[in-house]
């Protein structure tokens, strides 16, 4: 299925994979306190789900399925941003330790919003 697929798509596939790896590395570096581990597991689950959902979107059998899976990726990114906020606001992780992951999360959110807007527009073919 080629909804919103173009040469930049390889870049997005690489970015979502690297984002997942950043999440895994960050989780490994979290303190071993109960609070950090509970929030960290949520963060790990949502952050690594982004790439899995996008992979499913890329293999979608219909435009509706593509839109649904990209929507799932966006929801997981929004959830990841929430857990990042709690990790910082809860004074578990200093803001400078998550700034790169936070920036990438924000950029990926913007990309998925754009993909969804573009994919929902009627196509004249």
PDB file of C-alpha atoms in Angstrom:
ATOM      1  CA  UNK A   1       0.000   0.000   0.000  1.00  0.00           C
ATOM      2  CA  UNK A   2       1.445   3.350  -0.916  1.00  0.00           C
ATOM      3  CA  UNK A   3      -0.441   5.861   1.231  1.00  0.00           C
ATOM      4  CA  UNK A   4       1.964   8.656   2.059  1.00  0.00           C
ATOM      5  CA  UNK A   5       4.899   6.469   1.035  1.00  0.00           C
ATOM      6  CA  UNK A   6       7.794   8.174  -0.683  1.00  0.00           C
ATOM      7  CA  UNK A   7      11.613   8.146  -0.650  1.00  0.00           C
ATOM      8  CA  UNK A   8      11.537   9.868   2.745  1.00  0.00           C
ATOM      9  CA  UNK A   9       9.732   6.810   4.095  1.00  0.00           C
ATOM     10  CA  UNK A  10      13.062   4.976   4.474  1.00  0.00           C
ATOM     11  CA  UNK A  11      14.186   7.852   6.671  1.00  0.00           C
ATOM     12  CA  UNK A  12      11.055   7.494   8.799  1.00  0.00           C
ATOM     13  CA  UNK A  13      11.514   3.735   9.118  1.00  0.00           C
ATOM     14  CA  UNK A  14      15.097   4.299  10.258  1.00  0.00           C
ATOM     15  CA  UNK A  15      14.081   7.076  12.653  1.00  0.00           C
ATOM     16  CA  UNK A  16      11.364   5.045  14.362  1.00  0.00           C
ATOM     17  CA  UNK A  17      13.802   2.155  14.784  1.00  0.00           C
ATOM     18  CA  UNK A  18      16.495   4.421  16.227  1.00  0.00           C
ATOM     19  CA  UNK A  19      13.856   5.984  18.488  1.00  0.00           C
ATOM     20  CA  UNK A  20      13.004   2.524  19.839  1.00  0.00           C
ATOM     21  CA  UNK A  21      16.684   1.854  20.482  1.00  0.00           C
ATOM     22  CA  UNK A  22      17.034   5.190  22.297  1.00  0.00           C
ATOM     23  CA  UNK A  23      14.088   4.186  24.476  1.00  0.00           C
ATOM     24  CA  UNK A  24      15.695   0.830  25.298  1.00  0.00           C
ATOM     25  CA  UNK A  25      19.017   2.498  26.184  1.00  0.00           C
ATOM     26  CA  UNK A  26      17.296   5.109  28.324  1.00  0.00           C
ATOM     27  CA  UNK A  27      15.291   2.452  30.180  1.00  0.00           C
ATOM     28  CA  UNK A  28      18.520   0.559  30.913  1.00  0.00           C
ATOM     29  CA  UNK A  29      19.964   3.684  32.513  1.00  0.00           C
ATOM     30  CA  UNK A  30      17.022   4.446  34.794  1.00  0.00           C
ATOM     31  CA  UNK A  31      17.482   4.206  38.547  1.00  0.00           C
ATOM     32  CA  UNK A  32      16.402   0.895  40.061  1.00  0.00           C
ATOM     33  CA  UNK A  33      13.817   2.519  42.352  1.00  0.00           C
ATOM     34  CA  UNK A  34      10.251   1.228  42.213  1.00  0.00           C
ATOM     35  CA  UNK A  35       8.937   4.521  40.801  1.00  0.00           C
ATOM     36  CA  UNK A  36      11.554   4.683  38.063  1.00  0.00           C
ATOM     37  CA  UNK A  37      11.011   1.075  37.050  1.00  0.00           C
ATOM     38  CA  UNK A  38       7.194   1.320  36.965  1.00  0.00           C
ATOM     39  CA  UNK A  39       7.260   4.499  34.856  1.00  0.00           C
ATOM     40  CA  UNK A  40      10.166   3.130  32.846  1.00  0.00           C
ATOM     41  CA  UNK A  41       8.317  -0.041  31.879  1.00  0.00           C
ATOM     42  CA  UNK A  42       5.370   2.019  30.644  1.00  0.00           C
ATOM     43  CA  UNK A  43       7.790   4.260  28.739  1.00  0.00           C
ATOM     44  CA  UNK A  44       9.588   1.231  27.302  1.00  0.00           C
ATOM     45  CA  UNK A  45       6.336  -0.366  26.134  1.00  0.00           C
ATOM     46  CA  UNK A  46       4.870   2.729  24.500  1.00  0.00           C
ATOM     47  CA  UNK A  47       8.148   3.955  23.011  1.00  0.00           C
ATOM     48  CA  UNK A  48       8.985   0.671  21.343  1.00  0.00           C
ATOM     49  CA  UNK A  49       5.404   0.165  20.124  1.00  0.00           C
ATOM     50  CA  UNK A  50       5.750   3.141  17.784  1.00  0.00           C
ATOM     51  CA  UNK A  51       7.992   1.251  15.382  1.00  0.00           C
ATOM     52  CA  UNK A  52       5.963  -1.945  15.533  1.00  0.00           C
ATOM     53  CA  UNK A  53       2.757  -0.094  14.682  1.00  0.00           C
ATOM     54  CA  UNK A  54       4.431   1.797  11.871  1.00  0.00           C
ATOM     55  CA  UNK A  55       5.785  -1.439  10.432  1.00  0.00           C
ATOM     56  CA  UNK A  56       2.214  -2.751  10.386  1.00  0.00           C
ATOM     57  CA  UNK A  57       1.041   0.494   8.747  1.00  0.00           C
ATOM     58  CA  UNK A  58       3.687   0.154   6.068  1.00  0.00           C
ATOM     59  CA  UNK A  59       2.318  -3.309   5.243  1.00  0.00           C
ATOM     60  CA  UNK A  60      -1.325  -2.217   5.402  1.00  0.00           C
ATOM     61  CA  UNK A  61      -3.755  -3.832   2.995  1.00  0.00           C
ATOM     62  CA  UNK A  62      -5.957  -0.751   2.736  1.00  0.00           C
ATOM     63  CA  UNK A  63      -5.875   2.984   3.239  1.00  0.00           C
ATOM     64  CA  UNK A  64      -8.145   2.614   6.280  1.00  0.00           C
ATOM     65  CA  UNK A  65      -5.761   0.090   7.848  1.00  0.00           C
ATOM     66  CA  UNK A  66      -2.796   2.377   7.108  1.00  0.00           C
ATOM     67  CA  UNK A  67      -4.561   5.310   8.783  1.00  0.00           C
ATOM     68  CA  UNK A  68      -5.530   3.201  11.791  1.00  0.00           C
ATOM     69  CA  UNK A  69      -1.993   1.898  12.353  1.00  0.00           C
ATOM     70  CA  UNK A  70      -0.445   5.355  11.911  1.00  0.00           C
ATOM     71  CA  UNK A  71      -3.003   6.577  14.451  1.00  0.00           C
ATOM     72  CA  UNK A  72      -1.804   3.847  16.813  1.00  0.00           C
ATOM     73  CA  UNK A  73       1.783   5.052  16.337  1.00  0.00           C
ATOM     74  CA  UNK A  74       0.722   8.614  17.124  1.00  0.00           C
ATOM     75  CA  UNK A  75      -1.101   7.509  20.287  1.00  0.00           C
ATOM     76  CA  UNK A  76       1.975   5.591  21.456  1.00  0.00           C
ATOM     77  CA  UNK A  77       4.164   8.651  20.806  1.00  0.00           C
ATOM     78  CA  UNK A  78       1.792  10.834  22.829  1.00  0.00           C
ATOM     79  CA  UNK A  79       1.863   8.286  25.645  1.00  0.00           C
ATOM     80  CA  UNK A  80       5.659   8.160  25.506  1.00  0.00           C
ATOM     81  CA  UNK A  81       5.768  11.965  25.803  1.00  0.00           C
ATOM     82  CA  UNK A  82       3.574  11.683  28.905  1.00  0.00           C
ATOM     83  CA  UNK A  83       5.877   9.150  30.578  1.00  0.00           C
ATOM     84  CA  UNK A  84       8.874  11.350  29.737  1.00  0.00           C
ATOM     85  CA  UNK A  85       7.141  14.274  31.454  1.00  0.00           C
ATOM     86  CA  UNK A  86       6.471  12.174  34.557  1.00  0.00           C
ATOM     87  CA  UNK A  87      10.071  10.956  34.678  1.00  0.00           C
ATOM     88  CA  UNK A  88      11.281  14.568  34.655  1.00  0.00           C
ATOM     89  CA  UNK A  89       8.546  16.126  36.812  1.00  0.00           C
ATOM     90  CA  UNK A  90       8.933  13.297  39.322  1.00  0.00           C
ATOM     91  CA  UNK A  91      12.632  14.202  39.571  1.00  0.00           C
ATOM     92  CA  UNK A  92      13.595  10.681  38.483  1.00  0.00           C
ATOM     93  CA  UNK A  93      15.536  11.805  35.411  1.00  0.00           C
ATOM     94  CA  UNK A  94      17.099  15.247  34.883  1.00  0.00           C
ATOM     95  CA  UNK A  95      15.667  17.116  31.864  1.00  0.00           C
ATOM     96  CA  UNK A  96      19.039  17.215  30.087  1.00  0.00           C
ATOM     97  CA  UNK A  97      19.186  13.392  30.126  1.00  0.00           C
ATOM     98  CA  UNK A  98      16.010  13.096  28.059  1.00  0.00           C
ATOM     99  CA  UNK A  99      16.255  16.168  25.845  1.00  0.00           C
ATOM    100  CA  UNK A 100      17.335  14.232  22.721  1.00  0.00           C
ATOM    101  CA  UNK A 101      14.643  11.564  23.169  1.00  0.00           C
ATOM    102  CA  UNK A 102      12.032  14.231  23.931  1.00  0.00           C
ATOM    103  CA  UNK A 103      12.957  16.216  20.822  1.00  0.00           C
ATOM    104  CA  UNK A 104      12.763  13.122  18.622  1.00  0.00           C
ATOM    105  CA  UNK A 105       9.421  12.191  20.180  1.00  0.00           C
ATOM    106  CA  UNK A 106       8.065  15.678  19.409  1.00  0.00           C
ATOM    107  CA  UNK A 107       9.378  15.532  15.836  1.00  0.00           C
ATOM    108  CA  UNK A 108       7.874  12.082  15.268  1.00  0.00           C
ATOM    109  CA  UNK A 109       4.535  13.315  16.638  1.00  0.00           C
ATOM    110  CA  UNK A 110       4.600  16.159  14.082  1.00  0.00           C
ATOM    111  CA  UNK A 111       5.473  13.721  11.279  1.00  0.00           C
ATOM    112  CA  UNK A 112       2.664  11.322  12.164  1.00  0.00           C
ATOM    113  CA  UNK A 113       0.158  14.180  12.453  1.00  0.00           C
ATOM    114  CA  UNK A 114       1.175  15.279   8.940  1.00  0.00           C
ATOM    115  CA  UNK A 115       0.960  11.714   7.570  1.00  0.00           C
ATOM    116  CA  UNK A 116      -2.504  11.268   9.030  1.00  0.00           C
ATOM    117  CA  UNK A 117      -3.756  14.618   7.711  1.00  0.00           C
ATOM    118  CA  UNK A 118      -2.397  13.819   4.255  1.00  0.00           C
ATOM    119  CA  UNK A 119      -3.760  10.271   4.251  1.00  0.00           C
ATOM    120  CA  UNK A 120      -7.252  11.349   5.268  1.00  0.00           C
ATOM    121  CA  UNK A 121      -7.575  13.814   2.381  1.00  0.00           C
ATOM    122  CA  UNK A 122      -9.624  12.507  -0.540  1.00  0.00           C
ATOM    123  CA  UNK A 123      -7.379  11.360  -3.377  1.00  0.00           C
ATOM    124  CA  UNK A 124      -8.281  12.182  -6.937  1.00  0.00           C
ATOM    125  CA  UNK A 125      -7.113   9.266  -9.059  1.00  0.00           C
TER     126      UNK A 125
END
